[in-house]
PDB file of C-alpha atoms in Angstrom:
ATOM      1  CA  GLY A   1     -41.541 -18.571  67.276  1.00 80.00           C
ATOM      2  CA  PRO A   2     -42.518 -17.798  63.909  1.00 86.00           C
ATOM      3  CA  LYS A   3     -42.001 -21.298  61.512  1.00 91.00           C
ATOM      4  CA  VAL A   4     -40.967 -21.625  57.565  1.00 96.00           C
ATOM      5  CA  LEU A   5     -41.995 -25.165  56.255  1.00 96.00           C
ATOM      6  CA  GLN A   6     -39.777 -26.662  53.509  1.00 96.00           C
ATOM      7  CA  ILE A   7     -41.501 -29.658  51.933  1.00 90.00           C
ATOM      8  CA  PRO A   8     -39.842 -32.255  51.074  1.00 92.00           C
ATOM      9  CA  SER A   9     -37.132 -32.495  53.359  1.00 94.00           C
ATOM     10  CA  HIS A  10     -35.037 -34.661  51.174  1.00 96.00           C
ATOM     11  CA  GLN A  11     -35.726 -34.992  47.156  1.00 96.00           C
ATOM     12  CA  ILE A  12     -33.879 -37.389  44.877  1.00 97.00           C
ATOM     13  CA  ILE A  13     -34.366 -36.442  40.839  1.00 97.00           C
ATOM     14  CA  ASP A  14     -32.620 -37.762  37.757  1.00 97.00           C
ATOM     15  CA  MET A  15     -30.631 -35.466  35.601  1.00 97.00           C
ATOM     16  CA  GLY A  16     -33.032 -33.587  32.897  1.00 97.00           C
ATOM     17  CA  GLN A  17     -36.070 -33.662  34.935  1.00 97.00           C
ATOM     18  CA  MET A  18     -37.829 -30.821  36.413  1.00 97.00           C
ATOM     19  CA  VAL A  19     -38.274 -30.273  40.280  1.00 97.00           C
ATOM     20  CA  THR A  20     -40.490 -28.068  42.374  1.00 96.00           C
ATOM     21  CA  LEU A  21     -39.504 -27.400  45.947  1.00 97.00           C
ATOM     22  CA  ASN A  22     -42.333 -25.883  48.175  1.00 96.00           C
ATOM     23  CA  CYS A  23     -42.270 -23.401  51.409  1.00 97.00           C
ATOM     24  CA  ASP A  24     -44.168 -22.415  53.362  1.00 96.00           C
ATOM     25  CA  PRO A  25     -43.617 -18.784  54.869  1.00 96.00           C
ATOM     26  CA  VAL A  26     -44.450 -17.274  58.197  1.00 94.00           C
ATOM     27  CA  SER A  27     -47.943 -16.014  57.510  1.00 91.00           C
ATOM     28  CA  ASN A  28     -47.995 -12.674  57.573  1.00 90.00           C
ATOM     29  CA  HIS A  29     -44.726 -12.180  55.774  1.00 92.00           C
ATOM     30  CA  LEU A  30     -44.138  -9.929  52.199  1.00 91.00           C
ATOM     31  CA  TYR A  31     -40.614 -11.003  51.360  1.00 93.00           C
ATOM     32  CA  PHE A  32     -39.456 -14.545  50.422  1.00 95.00           C
ATOM     33  CA  TYR A  33     -36.191 -15.651  49.224  1.00 96.00           C
ATOM     34  CA  TRP A  34     -34.230 -18.658  48.700  1.00 97.00           C
ATOM     35  CA  TYR A  35     -30.614 -19.871  49.181  1.00 97.00           C
ATOM     36  CA  LYS A  36     -28.509 -22.481  48.112  1.00 97.00           C
ATOM     37  CA  GLN A  37     -25.889 -24.470  49.877  1.00 94.00           C
ATOM     38  CA  ILE A  38     -23.530 -27.007  48.322  1.00 94.00           C
ATOM     39  CA  LEU A  39     -21.884 -29.224  50.744  1.00 89.00           C
ATOM     40  CA  GLY A  40     -19.098 -27.862  52.613  1.00 85.00           C
ATOM     41  CA  GLN A  41     -19.613 -24.395  51.411  1.00 89.00           C
ATOM     42  CA  GLN A  42     -21.857 -21.317  52.847  1.00 90.00           C
ATOM     43  CA  MET A  43     -25.199 -20.326  52.165  1.00 93.00           C
ATOM     44  CA  GLU A  44     -25.732 -18.432  48.823  1.00 95.00           C
ATOM     45  CA  PHE A  45     -28.128 -15.380  47.638  1.00 94.00           C
ATOM     46  CA  LEU A  46     -30.292 -17.126  44.966  1.00 97.00           C
ATOM     47  CA  VAL A  47     -33.089 -14.895  44.693  1.00 96.00           C
ATOM     48  CA  ASN A  48     -35.798 -12.577  46.819  1.00 93.00           C
ATOM     49  CA  PHE A  49     -39.349 -12.318  46.118  1.00 94.00           C
ATOM     50  CA  TYR A  50     -42.224  -9.378  46.781  1.00 92.00           C
ATOM     51  CA  ASN A  51     -45.415  -8.729  45.591  1.00 91.00           C
ATOM     52  CA  GLY A  52     -45.654 -11.225  43.064  1.00 91.00           C
ATOM     53  CA  LYS A  53     -42.326 -10.171  41.619  1.00 93.00           C
ATOM     54  CA  VAL A  54     -38.474 -11.084  41.602  1.00 95.00           C
ATOM     55  CA  MET A  55     -36.797  -8.099  43.201  1.00 92.00           C
ATOM     56  CA  GLU A  56     -33.142  -9.547  42.854  1.00 92.00           C
ATOM     57  CA  LYS A  57     -31.517 -12.694  41.399  1.00 94.00           C
ATOM     58  CA  SER A  58     -28.211 -13.831  41.652  1.00 93.00           C
ATOM     59  CA  LYS A  59     -25.951 -15.204  39.251  1.00 94.00           C
ATOM     60  CA  LEU A  60     -26.688 -18.717  40.666  1.00 96.00           C
ATOM     61  CA  PHE A  61     -30.195 -18.030  39.221  1.00 97.00           C
ATOM     62  CA  LYS A  62     -29.727 -19.881  36.077  1.00 96.00           C
ATOM     63  CA  ASP A  63     -32.726 -19.462  33.466  1.00 96.00           C
ATOM     64  CA  GLN A  64     -34.014 -22.923  34.233  1.00 97.00           C
ATOM     65  CA  PHE A  65     -34.732 -21.766  37.508  1.00 98.00           C
ATOM     66  CA  SER A  66     -38.034 -19.822  38.596  1.00 97.00           C
ATOM     67  CA  VAL A  67     -40.027 -18.948  41.347  1.00 97.00           C
ATOM     68  CA  GLU A  68     -43.748 -18.019  42.188  1.00 95.00           C
ATOM     69  CA  ARG A  69     -46.066 -17.871  44.789  1.00 94.00           C
ATOM     70  CA  PRO A  70     -49.450 -18.292  43.538  1.00 85.00           C
ATOM     71  CA  ASP A  71     -52.398 -16.983  45.201  1.00 79.00           C
ATOM     72  CA  GLY A  72     -50.733 -16.659  48.743  1.00 75.00           C
ATOM     73  CA  SER A  73     -49.881 -20.089  48.996  1.00 85.00           C
ATOM     74  CA  TYR A  74     -46.680 -22.143  49.050  1.00 94.00           C
ATOM     75  CA  PHE A  75     -43.660 -20.088  47.757  1.00 96.00           C
ATOM     76  CA  THR A  76     -41.966 -22.287  45.195  1.00 96.00           C
ATOM     77  CA  LEU A  77     -38.840 -22.746  43.502  1.00 97.00           C
ATOM     78  CA  LYS A  78     -39.035 -24.750  40.384  1.00 97.00           C
ATOM     79  CA  ILE A  79     -35.880 -26.199  38.433  1.00 97.00           C
ATOM     80  CA  GLN A  80     -36.021 -27.621  35.077  1.00 97.00           C
ATOM     81  CA  PRO A  81     -34.575 -29.036  33.722  1.00 97.00           C
ATOM     82  CA  THR A  82     -32.204 -30.195  36.740  1.00 97.00           C
ATOM     83  CA  ALA A  83     -28.529 -30.544  36.107  1.00 97.00           C
ATOM     84  CA  LEU A  84     -26.212 -32.276  38.677  1.00 97.00           C
ATOM     85  CA  GLU A  85     -24.426 -29.074  39.543  1.00 96.00           C
ATOM     86  CA  ASP A  86     -28.272 -28.596  41.362  1.00 97.00           C
ATOM     87  CA  SER A  87     -27.675 -30.737  43.969  1.00 98.00           C
ATOM     88  CA  ALA A  88     -27.328 -28.987  47.336  1.00 97.00           C
ATOM     89  CA  VAL A  89     -29.160 -27.910  50.538  1.00 96.00           C
ATOM     90  CA  TYR A  90     -31.838 -25.172  49.027  1.00 98.00           C
ATOM     91  CA  PHE A  91     -33.184 -22.810  52.037  1.00 97.00           C
ATOM     92  CA  CYS A  92     -35.990 -20.465  52.047  1.00 97.00           C
ATOM     93  CA  ALA A  93     -36.708 -17.706  54.747  1.00 96.00           C
ATOM     94  CA  SER A  94     -39.517 -14.986  54.620  1.00 95.00           C
ATOM     95  CA  SER A  95     -39.342 -11.358  56.519  1.00 93.00           C
ATOM     96  CA  LEU A  96     -41.770  -9.312  57.425  1.00 90.00           C
ATOM     97  CA  ALA A  97     -40.155  -5.973  55.680  1.00 84.00           C
ATOM     98  CA  GLY A  98     -37.506  -5.723  53.076  1.00 78.00           C
ATOM     99  CA  ALA A  99     -34.914  -3.106  54.965  1.00 74.00           C
ATOM    100  CA  GLY A 100     -31.372  -4.154  55.423  1.00 71.00           C
ATOM    101  CA  ALA A 101     -31.801  -5.345  59.393  1.00 78.00           C
ATOM    102  CA  GLU A 102     -34.684  -6.837  59.293  1.00 84.00           C
ATOM    103  CA  THR A 103     -34.848 -10.826  60.613  1.00 89.00           C
ATOM    104  CA  LEU A 104     -34.928 -13.651  57.796  1.00 92.00           C
ATOM    105  CA  TYR A 105     -36.776 -16.558  59.429  1.00 95.00           C
ATOM    106  CA  PHE A 106     -35.541 -19.907  57.758  1.00 96.00           C
ATOM    107  CA  GLY A 107     -36.796 -23.212  57.230  1.00 96.00           C
ATOM    108  CA  SER A 108     -34.806 -26.376  57.750  1.00 95.00           C
ATOM    109  CA  GLY A 109     -33.928 -26.593  53.862  1.00 96.00           C
ATOM    110  CA  THR A 110     -34.723 -29.084  51.045  1.00 97.00           C
ATOM    111  CA  ARG A 111     -31.876 -31.686  50.125  1.00 97.00           C
ATOM    112  CA  LEU A 112     -31.753 -32.175  46.560  1.00 98.00           C
ATOM    113  CA  THR A 113     -29.638 -34.478  44.897  1.00 98.00           C
ATOM    114  CA  VAL A 114     -29.885 -35.031  41.289  1.00 97.00           C
ATOM    115  CA  LEU A 115     -28.229 -38.344  39.907  1.00 97.00           C
TER     116      LEU A 115
ATOM    117  CA  GLY B   1     -18.173  -7.682  46.118  1.00 84.00           C
ATOM    118  CA  ASP B   2     -18.990  -8.382  49.505  1.00 89.00           C
ATOM    119  CA  SER B   3     -17.470 -11.158  51.643  1.00 94.00           C
ATOM    120  CA  VAL B   4     -17.562 -12.017  55.021  1.00 96.00           C
ATOM    121  CA  THR B   5     -14.697 -14.888  56.313  1.00 97.00           C
ATOM    122  CA  GLN B   6     -15.108 -17.503  59.163  1.00 97.00           C
ATOM    123  CA  THR B   7     -11.580 -18.640  60.104  1.00 94.00           C
ATOM    124  CA  GLU B   8     -12.748 -22.247  62.342  1.00 94.00           C
ATOM    125  CA  GLY B   9     -14.798 -24.451  60.683  1.00 94.00           C
ATOM    126  CA  LEU B  10     -14.523 -26.595  64.190  1.00 97.00           C
ATOM    127  CA  VAL B  11     -14.722 -25.277  67.426  1.00 97.00           C
ATOM    128  CA  THR B  12     -13.926 -28.092  70.330  1.00 97.00           C
ATOM    129  CA  LEU B  13     -14.654 -26.633  74.008  1.00 96.00           C
ATOM    130  CA  THR B  14     -14.902 -28.160  77.523  1.00 97.00           C
ATOM    131  CA  GLU B  15     -18.581 -27.531  78.890  1.00 97.00           C
ATOM    132  CA  GLY B  16     -17.734 -23.939  80.991  1.00 97.00           C
ATOM    133  CA  LEU B  17     -15.035 -22.227  79.031  1.00 97.00           C
ATOM    134  CA  PRO B  18     -15.254 -18.951  77.227  1.00 97.00           C
ATOM    135  CA  VAL B  19     -16.558 -18.928  73.698  1.00 97.00           C
ATOM    136  CA  MET B  20     -15.155 -16.847  70.693  1.00 97.00           C
ATOM    137  CA  LEU B  21     -16.046 -17.236  67.175  1.00 98.00           C
ATOM    138  CA  ASN B  22     -14.645 -15.194  64.786  1.00 97.00           C
ATOM    139  CA  CYS B  23     -15.666 -13.177  61.722  1.00 97.00           C
ATOM    140  CA  THR B  24     -14.321 -10.482  59.356  1.00 97.00           C
ATOM    141  CA  TYR B  25     -15.915  -8.962  56.694  1.00 96.00           C
ATOM    142  CA  GLN B  26     -15.240  -6.870  53.577  1.00 95.00           C
ATOM    143  CA  SER B  27     -17.775  -4.442  52.128  1.00 90.00           C
ATOM    144  CA  THR B  28     -17.668  -1.359  50.443  1.00 86.00           C
ATOM    145  CA  TYR B  29     -20.648  -0.054  52.538  1.00 85.00           C
ATOM    146  CA  SER B  30     -21.342   0.165  56.098  1.00 87.00           C
ATOM    147  CA  PRO B  31     -23.238  -3.388  56.449  1.00 89.00           C
ATOM    148  CA  PHE B  32     -25.776  -4.591  59.184  1.00 91.00           C
ATOM    149  CA  LEU B  33     -24.087  -7.575  60.999  1.00 93.00           C
ATOM    150  CA  PHE B  34     -25.772 -11.053  61.605  1.00 94.00           C
ATOM    151  CA  TRP B  35     -25.073 -13.944  63.659  1.00 96.00           C
ATOM    152  CA  TYR B  36     -27.615 -16.853  62.876  1.00 96.00           C
ATOM    153  CA  VAL B  37     -27.272 -20.283  64.762  1.00 96.00           C
ATOM    154  CA  GLN B  38     -28.473 -23.756  63.130  1.00 94.00           C
ATOM    155  CA  HIS B  39     -29.035 -26.665  65.709  1.00 93.00           C
ATOM    156  CA  LEU B  40     -29.141 -30.389  64.295  1.00 90.00           C
ATOM    157  CA  ASN B  41     -31.961 -30.883  62.055  1.00 85.00           C
ATOM    158  CA  GLU B  42     -33.241 -27.697  62.663  1.00 89.00           C
ATOM    159  CA  ALA B  43     -33.678 -24.391  60.906  1.00 91.00           C
ATOM    160  CA  PRO B  44     -30.949 -21.391  61.173  1.00 93.00           C
ATOM    161  CA  LYS B  45     -32.164 -18.712  63.341  1.00 93.00           C
ATOM    162  CA  LEU B  46     -30.921 -15.472  64.150  1.00 94.00           C
ATOM    163  CA  LEU B  47     -29.161 -14.789  67.391  1.00 95.00           C
ATOM    164  CA  LEU B  48     -28.244 -11.145  67.116  1.00 92.00           C
ATOM    165  CA  LYS B  49     -27.381  -8.542  65.082  1.00 91.00           C
ATOM    166  CA  SER B  50     -25.884  -5.098  64.747  1.00 89.00           C
ATOM    167  CA  PHE B  51     -25.376  -1.853  62.924  1.00 82.00           C
ATOM    168  CA  THR B  52     -23.998   0.409  65.636  1.00 78.00           C
ATOM    169  CA  ASP B  53     -19.995   0.648  65.876  1.00 72.00           C
ATOM    170  CA  ASN B  54     -18.514  -0.552  69.478  1.00 71.00           C
ATOM    171  CA  LYS B  55     -22.217  -1.398  70.637  1.00 72.00           C
ATOM    172  CA  ARG B  56     -22.898  -4.781  71.833  1.00 79.00           C
ATOM    173  CA  PRO B  57     -26.352  -6.486  71.343  1.00 79.00           C
ATOM    174  CA  GLU B  58     -26.577  -9.599  73.546  1.00 80.00           C
ATOM    175  CA  HIS B  59     -29.302 -12.480  73.614  1.00 84.00           C
ATOM    176  CA  GLN B  60     -29.045 -15.884  75.373  1.00 87.00           C
ATOM    177  CA  GLY B  61     -25.909 -15.452  76.976  1.00 92.00           C
ATOM    178  CA  PHE B  62     -24.084 -14.427  73.937  1.00 95.00           C
ATOM    179  CA  HIS B  63     -22.685 -11.212  72.533  1.00 93.00           C
ATOM    180  CA  ALA B  64     -20.819  -9.286  69.720  1.00 94.00           C
ATOM    181  CA  THR B  65     -19.390  -6.209  69.011  1.00 89.00           C
ATOM    182  CA  LEU B  66     -19.223  -4.735  65.563  1.00 90.00           C
ATOM    183  CA  HIS B  67     -15.934  -2.926  65.561  1.00 90.00           C
ATOM    184  CA  LYS B  68     -15.798  -1.186  62.365  1.00 89.00           C
ATOM    185  CA  SER B  69     -12.290  -0.029  62.230  1.00 92.00           C
ATOM    186  CA  SER B  70     -11.223  -3.817  61.944  1.00 94.00           C
ATOM    187  CA  SER B  71     -14.098  -4.766  59.920  1.00 94.00           C
ATOM    188  CA  SER B  72     -14.771  -7.800  62.975  1.00 95.00           C
ATOM    189  CA  PHE B  73     -17.741  -9.030  64.513  1.00 95.00           C
ATOM    190  CA  HIS B  74     -16.561 -11.808  66.770  1.00 96.00           C
ATOM    191  CA  LEU B  75     -19.190 -13.757  68.686  1.00 97.00           C
ATOM    192  CA  GLN B  76     -18.424 -14.439  72.215  1.00 96.00           C
ATOM    193  CA  LYS B  77     -19.974 -16.141  75.532  1.00 97.00           C
ATOM    194  CA  SER B  78     -18.387 -16.302  78.841  1.00 96.00           C
ATOM    195  CA  SER B  79     -19.068 -19.594  80.115  1.00 97.00           C
ATOM    196  CA  ALA B  80     -20.271 -22.552  77.259  1.00 97.00           C
ATOM    197  CA  GLN B  81     -23.038 -25.095  77.867  1.00 97.00           C
ATOM    198  CA  LEU B  82     -23.491 -28.509  76.059  1.00 97.00           C
ATOM    199  CA  SER B  83     -26.559 -27.012  74.232  1.00 96.00           C
ATOM    200  CA  ASP B  84     -24.317 -24.292  72.444  1.00 97.00           C
ATOM    201  CA  SER B  85     -23.322 -27.355  70.452  1.00 97.00           C
ATOM    202  CA  ALA B  86     -24.622 -25.995  66.619  1.00 96.00           C
ATOM    203  CA  LEU B  87     -23.152 -24.384  63.739  1.00 95.00           C
ATOM    204  CA  TYR B  88     -22.972 -20.588  63.613  1.00 97.00           C
ATOM    205  CA  TYR B  89     -22.829 -18.340  60.769  1.00 97.00           C
ATOM    206  CA  CYS B  90     -22.198 -14.962  60.810  1.00 97.00           C
ATOM    207  CA  ALA B  91     -23.733 -12.795  57.835  1.00 96.00           C
ATOM    208  CA  LEU B  92     -23.810  -8.744  56.279  1.00 93.00           C
ATOM    209  CA  SER B  93     -26.693  -6.938  54.305  1.00 91.00           C
ATOM    210  CA  ASP B  94     -26.255  -3.804  52.543  1.00 83.00           C
ATOM    211  CA  PRO B  95     -28.493  -1.115  54.612  1.00 77.00           C
ATOM    212  CA  THR B  96     -29.024   0.508  51.484  1.00 75.00           C
ATOM    213  CA  GLY B  97     -30.278  -1.273  49.237  1.00 68.00           C
ATOM    214  CA  GLY B  98     -34.027  -2.714  49.988  1.00 65.00           C
ATOM    215  CA  ASN B  99     -33.651  -6.618  49.092  1.00 73.00           C
ATOM    216  CA  ASN B 100     -32.332  -7.687  52.600  1.00 79.00           C
ATOM    217  CA  LYS B 101     -30.071  -9.591  50.559  1.00 87.00           C
ATOM    218  CA  LEU B 102     -27.327 -11.812  53.321  1.00 91.00           C
ATOM    219  CA  THR B 103     -24.119 -12.993  52.436  1.00 93.00           C
ATOM    220  CA  PHE B 104     -22.936 -15.599  54.939  1.00 95.00           C
ATOM    221  CA  GLY B 105     -19.702 -16.844  55.989  1.00 96.00           C
ATOM    222  CA  GLN B 106     -18.852 -20.604  55.647  1.00 95.00           C
ATOM    223  CA  GLY B 107     -19.909 -21.061  58.933  1.00 96.00           C
ATOM    224  CA  THR B 108     -18.333 -22.535  62.293  1.00 97.00           C
ATOM    225  CA  VAL B 109     -19.269 -25.631  64.159  1.00 96.00           C
ATOM    226  CA  LEU B 110     -19.529 -25.212  67.625  1.00 97.00           C
ATOM    227  CA  SER B 111     -18.544 -28.406  69.757  1.00 97.00           C
ATOM    228  CA  VAL B 112     -19.203 -28.227  73.568  1.00 97.00           C
ATOM    229  CA  ILE B 113     -18.094 -31.498  75.699  1.00 97.00           C
ATOM    230  CA  PRO B 114     -18.623 -32.197  78.724  1.00 96.00           C
TER     231      PRO B 114
END
């Protein structure tokens, strides 16, 4: 089936540094998402993105977070600067349409550890 | 706000026994309900979804019936297989919003043993 690739699978970074998480979504998909999962907790919505713009973001999407997809390449999540509480697994997802019943295709996640 | 509750963190079953994973939800609207499954070191992927009350979608031997009266969407299978061992997430989304935002439960690990 369609695959979403996330690079890298693990990243360790010092607090205060910048990190960029990369996502290669399904090729014909138009909607893109980031979810955050802290160890032992559920996946939580961070942000969705369509047509070059953020459509909706949650309260977890702090000012230090930004997303973009320049020229149809990777969909990225940038955190600058990082904080200890940013340690989590970040899942990227994409979908063909934005309707409520649309299937989201997820990547395997990037485990971010902030020291 | 919306919430999804999966009461079991871990379910351990012997192969061949029936599976039932619980999911209840709270929402101010009539949501879409989903089950996603995540095998070890793989991405979560859709198992099945529903919007219609009392309809029973099926996939790979799993089924779930949406009961709006009890706000439940329990996942069932008649006979567990070793390959069913995975993490199962129940989730909901708002059918009226255009942003396809999923609210997840905490997940249930299903461990099937020989």
